[in-house]
mmCIF file with all atom_site columns, C-alpha atoms in Angstrom:
data_model
loop_
_atom_site.group_PDB
_atom_site.id
_atom_site.type_symbol
_atom_site.label_atom_id
_atom_site.label_alt_id
_atom_site.label_comp_id
_atom_site.label_asym_id
_atom_site.label_entity_id
_atom_site.label_seq_id
_atom_site.pdbx_PDB_ins_code
_atom_site.Cartn_x
_atom_site.Cartn_y
_atom_site.Cartn_z
_atom_site.occupancy
_atom_site.B_iso_or_equiv
_atom_site.pdbx_formal_charge
_atom_site.auth_seq_id
_atom_site.auth_comp_id
_atom_site.auth_asym_id
_atom_site.auth_atom_id
_atom_site.pdbx_PDB_model_num
ATOM 1   C CA . MET A 1 1   ? -42.282 19.163 -42.155 1.00 42.00 ? 1   MET A CA 1
ATOM 2   C CA . SER A 1 2   ? -42.452 17.792 -45.646 1.00 44.00 ? 2   SER A CA 1
ATOM 3   C CA . ASN A 1 3   ? -41.212 20.237 -48.258 1.00 49.00 ? 3   ASN A CA 1
ATOM 4   C CA . ASP A 1 4   ? -43.226 18.688 -51.085 1.00 51.00 ? 4   ASP A CA 1
ATOM 5   C CA . SER A 1 5   ? -46.612 18.996 -49.350 1.00 58.00 ? 5   SER A CA 1
ATOM 6   C CA . GLY A 1 6   ? -46.933 22.725 -49.951 1.00 65.00 ? 6   GLY A CA 1
ATOM 7   C CA . ILE A 1 7   ? -48.052 23.371 -46.373 1.00 77.00 ? 7   ILE A CA 1
ATOM 8   C CA . THR A 1 8   ? -46.174 26.005 -44.411 1.00 80.00 ? 8   THR A CA 1
ATOM 9   C CA . GLY A 1 9   ? -45.270 25.553 -40.755 1.00 83.00 ? 9   GLY A CA 1
ATOM 10  C CA . HIS A 1 10  ? -48.043 27.789 -39.447 1.00 89.00 ? 10  HIS A CA 1
ATOM 11  C CA . THR A 1 11  ? -50.707 26.243 -41.670 1.00 89.00 ? 11  THR A CA 1
ATOM 12  C CA . ARG A 1 12  ? -49.569 22.775 -40.618 1.00 89.00 ? 12  ARG A CA 1
ATOM 13  C CA . SER A 1 13  ? -49.945 23.712 -36.956 1.00 90.00 ? 13  SER A CA 1
ATOM 14  C CA . VAL A 1 14  ? -53.417 25.141 -37.495 1.00 93.00 ? 14  VAL A CA 1
ATOM 15  C CA . VAL A 1 15  ? -54.540 22.059 -39.436 1.00 92.00 ? 15  VAL A CA 1
ATOM 16  C CA . VAL A 1 16  ? -53.223 19.603 -36.831 1.00 94.00 ? 16  VAL A CA 1
ATOM 17  C CA . THR A 1 17  ? -54.701 21.587 -33.927 1.00 95.00 ? 17  THR A CA 1
ATOM 18  C CA . THR A 1 18  ? -58.093 21.903 -35.611 1.00 96.00 ? 18  THR A CA 1
ATOM 19  C CA . ILE A 1 19  ? -58.316 18.210 -36.441 1.00 96.00 ? 19  ILE A CA 1
ATOM 20  C CA . CYS A 1 20  ? -57.238 17.234 -32.904 1.00 96.00 ? 20  CYS A CA 1
ATOM 21  C CA . CYS A 1 21  ? -59.839 19.493 -31.323 1.00 96.00 ? 21  CYS A CA 1
ATOM 22  C CA . LEU A 1 22  ? -62.656 18.347 -33.585 1.00 97.00 ? 22  LEU A CA 1
ATOM 23  C CA . ALA A 1 23  ? -61.702 14.683 -33.126 1.00 97.00 ? 23  ALA A CA 1
ATOM 24  C CA . GLY A 1 24  ? -61.712 15.104 -29.342 1.00 97.00 ? 24  GLY A CA 1
ATOM 25  C CA . ILE A 1 25  ? -65.123 16.760 -29.292 1.00 97.00 ? 25  ILE A CA 1
ATOM 26  C CA . VAL A 1 26  ? -66.624 14.162 -31.630 1.00 97.00 ? 26  VAL A CA 1
ATOM 27  C CA . ALA A 1 27  ? -65.063 11.389 -29.529 1.00 97.00 ? 27  ALA A CA 1
ATOM 28  C CA . GLY A 1 28  ? -66.733 12.841 -26.429 1.00 95.00 ? 28  GLY A CA 1
ATOM 29  C CA . VAL A 1 29  ? -70.126 12.972 -28.111 1.00 94.00 ? 29  VAL A CA 1
ATOM 30  C CA . VAL A 1 30  ? -69.725 9.447  -29.524 1.00 94.00 ? 30  VAL A CA 1
ATOM 31  C CA . SER A 1 31  ? -68.672 8.174  -26.086 1.00 93.00 ? 31  SER A CA 1
ATOM 32  C CA . ALA A 1 32  ? -71.746 9.752  -24.527 1.00 92.00 ? 32  ALA A CA 1
ATOM 33  C CA . ALA A 1 33  ? -74.035 8.347  -27.223 1.00 92.00 ? 33  ALA A CA 1
ATOM 34  C CA . TYR A 1 34  ? -72.491 4.866  -27.314 1.00 91.00 ? 34  TYR A CA 1
ATOM 35  C CA . VAL A 1 35  ? -71.848 4.240  -23.608 1.00 90.00 ? 35  VAL A CA 1
ATOM 36  C CA . GLY A 1 36  ? -74.122 6.748  -21.884 1.00 87.00 ? 36  GLY A CA 1
ATOM 37  C CA . THR A 1 37  ? -73.765 9.541  -19.377 1.00 87.00 ? 37  THR A CA 1
ATOM 38  C CA . ASP A 1 38  ? -74.873 7.913  -16.128 1.00 87.00 ? 38  ASP A CA 1
ATOM 39  C CA . PRO A 1 39  ? -72.286 7.804  -13.318 1.00 84.00 ? 39  PRO A CA 1
ATOM 40  C CA . VAL A 1 40  ? -72.069 4.009  -13.706 1.00 86.00 ? 40  VAL A CA 1
ATOM 41  C CA . ASP A 1 41  ? -71.370 4.411  -17.442 1.00 84.00 ? 41  ASP A CA 1
ATOM 42  C CA . ALA A 1 42  ? -68.526 6.836  -16.774 1.00 84.00 ? 42  ALA A CA 1
ATOM 43  C CA . ALA A 1 43  ? -66.535 4.024  -15.138 1.00 86.00 ? 43  ALA A CA 1
ATOM 44  C CA . SER A 1 44  ? -66.563 1.996  -18.364 1.00 88.00 ? 44  SER A CA 1
ATOM 45  C CA . THR A 1 45  ? -63.283 1.500  -20.186 1.00 91.00 ? 45  THR A CA 1
ATOM 46  C CA . THR A 1 46  ? -65.149 1.518  -23.488 1.00 92.00 ? 46  THR A CA 1
ATOM 47  C CA . ILE A 1 47  ? -65.213 5.319  -23.493 1.00 91.00 ? 47  ILE A CA 1
ATOM 48  C CA . VAL A 1 48  ? -61.421 5.360  -23.340 1.00 92.00 ? 48  VAL A CA 1
ATOM 49  C CA . LEU A 1 49  ? -61.277 2.904  -26.248 1.00 95.00 ? 49  LEU A CA 1
ATOM 50  C CA . VAL A 1 50  ? -63.530 5.228  -28.265 1.00 94.00 ? 50  VAL A CA 1
ATOM 51  C CA . MET A 1 51  ? -61.159 8.107  -27.562 1.00 95.00 ? 51  MET A CA 1
ATOM 52  C CA . GLY A 1 52  ? -58.166 5.965  -28.521 1.00 95.00 ? 52  GLY A CA 1
ATOM 53  C CA . ALA A 1 53  ? -59.841 5.007  -31.780 1.00 97.00 ? 53  ALA A CA 1
ATOM 54  C CA . PHE A 1 54  ? -60.294 8.686  -32.618 1.00 97.00 ? 54  PHE A CA 1
ATOM 55  C CA . VAL A 1 55  ? -56.606 9.345  -31.908 1.00 96.00 ? 55  VAL A CA 1
ATOM 56  C CA . VAL A 1 56  ? -55.537 6.532  -34.224 1.00 95.00 ? 56  VAL A CA 1
ATOM 57  C CA . ALA A 1 57  ? -58.082 7.481  -36.914 1.00 95.00 ? 57  ALA A CA 1
ATOM 58  C CA . GLN A 1 58  ? -56.496 10.913 -37.343 1.00 95.00 ? 58  GLN A CA 1
ATOM 59  C CA . TYR A 1 59  ? -53.216 9.680  -38.799 1.00 93.00 ? 59  TYR A CA 1
ATOM 60  C CA . PRO A 1 60  ? -54.565 8.484  -42.181 1.00 93.00 ? 60  PRO A CA 1
ATOM 61  C CA . LEU A 1 61  ? -56.319 11.841 -42.483 1.00 93.00 ? 61  LEU A CA 1
ATOM 62  C CA . TYR A 1 62  ? -53.059 13.675 -41.842 1.00 92.00 ? 62  TYR A CA 1
ATOM 63  C CA . LYS A 1 63  ? -51.287 11.600 -44.493 1.00 91.00 ? 63  LYS A CA 1
ATOM 64  C CA . ALA A 1 64  ? -54.079 12.328 -46.971 1.00 92.00 ? 64  ALA A CA 1
ATOM 65  C CA . ILE A 1 65  ? -53.671 16.084 -46.478 1.00 89.00 ? 65  ILE A CA 1
ATOM 66  C CA . GLY A 1 66  ? -49.906 15.896 -46.678 1.00 86.00 ? 66  GLY A CA 1
ATOM 67  C CA . VAL A 1 67  ? -49.030 16.290 -43.002 1.00 86.00 ? 67  VAL A CA 1
ATOM 68  C CA . GLY A 1 68  ? -47.682 12.835 -42.290 1.00 75.00 ? 68  GLY A CA 1
ATOM 69  C CA . ASP A 1 69  ? -44.231 13.367 -40.819 1.00 83.00 ? 69  ASP A CA 1
ATOM 70  C CA . PHE A 1 70  ? -44.673 13.313 -37.048 1.00 88.00 ? 70  PHE A CA 1
ATOM 71  C CA . GLY A 1 71  ? -42.023 13.070 -34.388 1.00 91.00 ? 71  GLY A CA 1
ATOM 72  C CA . VAL A 1 72  ? -42.479 11.962 -30.796 1.00 95.00 ? 72  VAL A CA 1
ATOM 73  C CA . LYS A 1 73  ? -43.441 15.469 -29.700 1.00 94.00 ? 73  LYS A CA 1
ATOM 74  C CA . ASP A 1 74  ? -46.067 15.726 -32.452 1.00 93.00 ? 74  ASP A CA 1
ATOM 75  C CA . ASN A 1 75  ? -47.574 12.345 -31.576 1.00 94.00 ? 75  ASN A CA 1
ATOM 76  C CA . LEU A 1 76  ? -47.803 13.313 -27.909 1.00 96.00 ? 76  LEU A CA 1
ATOM 77  C CA . TYR A 1 77  ? -49.415 16.615 -28.904 1.00 95.00 ? 77  TYR A CA 1
ATOM 78  C CA . VAL A 1 78  ? -52.072 14.865 -31.011 1.00 95.00 ? 78  VAL A CA 1
ATOM 79  C CA . ALA A 1 79  ? -52.863 12.344 -28.265 1.00 96.00 ? 79  ALA A CA 1
ATOM 80  C CA . PHE A 1 80  ? -52.907 14.945 -25.479 1.00 97.00 ? 80  PHE A CA 1
ATOM 81  C CA . LEU A 1 81  ? -55.062 17.476 -27.288 1.00 97.00 ? 81  LEU A CA 1
ATOM 82  C CA . THR A 1 82  ? -57.542 14.839 -28.432 1.00 97.00 ? 82  THR A CA 1
ATOM 83  C CA . PHE A 1 83  ? -57.697 13.408 -24.905 1.00 97.00 ? 83  PHE A CA 1
ATOM 84  C CA . THR A 1 84  ? -58.211 16.834 -23.362 1.00 97.00 ? 84  THR A CA 1
ATOM 85  C CA . LEU A 1 85  ? -61.090 17.821 -25.634 1.00 97.00 ? 85  LEU A CA 1
ATOM 86  C CA . TRP A 1 86  ? -62.642 14.362 -25.282 1.00 96.00 ? 86  TRP A CA 1
ATOM 87  C CA . PHE A 1 87  ? -62.444 14.599 -21.490 1.00 96.00 ? 87  PHE A CA 1
ATOM 88  C CA . ILE A 1 88  ? -63.960 18.081 -21.387 1.00 96.00 ? 88  ILE A CA 1
ATOM 89  C CA . SER A 1 89  ? -66.801 17.331 -23.794 1.00 96.00 ? 89  SER A CA 1
ATOM 90  C CA . TYR A 1 90  ? -67.701 13.997 -22.180 1.00 94.00 ? 90  TYR A CA 1
ATOM 91  C CA . THR A 1 91  ? -67.565 15.535 -18.702 1.00 93.00 ? 91  THR A CA 1
ATOM 92  C CA . VAL A 1 92  ? -69.861 18.393 -19.717 1.00 94.00 ? 92  VAL A CA 1
ATOM 93  C CA . LEU A 1 93  ? -72.344 15.964 -21.265 1.00 92.00 ? 93  LEU A CA 1
ATOM 94  C CA . ALA A 1 94  ? -72.215 13.615 -18.250 1.00 90.00 ? 94  ALA A CA 1
ATOM 95  C CA . THR A 1 95  ? -72.509 16.408 -15.693 1.00 90.00 ? 95  THR A CA 1
ATOM 96  C CA . ALA A 1 96  ? -75.460 17.967 -17.516 1.00 88.00 ? 96  ALA A CA 1
ATOM 97  C CA . GLY A 1 97  ? -77.157 14.566 -17.671 1.00 78.00 ? 97  GLY A CA 1
ATOM 98  C CA . VAL A 1 98  ? -77.655 14.743 -21.422 1.00 82.00 ? 98  VAL A CA 1
ATOM 99  C CA . GLN A 1 99  ? -79.127 11.559 -22.879 1.00 80.00 ? 99  GLN A CA 1
ATOM 100 C CA . LEU A 1 100 ? -77.973 10.958 -26.457 1.00 78.00 ? 100 LEU A CA 1
ATOM 101 C CA . VAL A 1 101 ? -79.595 8.229  -28.500 1.00 72.00 ? 101 VAL A CA 1
ATOM 102 C CA . ALA A 1 102 ? -77.188 6.299  -30.706 1.00 54.00 ? 102 ALA A CA 1
#
């Protein structure tokens, strides 16, 4: 944790967790809108690329807020939590048959 950022350990954890969760949910909705929710669309690798883009897009945001010093464990946490929320939100949208128009 960076001492000059002014963010305490607990606040840092809450900020990182919140951004990961929101990024995962938005990635699921964008995947559903961009690729679709049909069973054939779920086999596309493009939805995984969308999720990966949302994982990578978080790091400049973290640096801008002053939470830029990540170790291996932190990077795995960001990727796993974003993946998990993306998977859940896309699965719910695909199972419900929701049609989003991009």
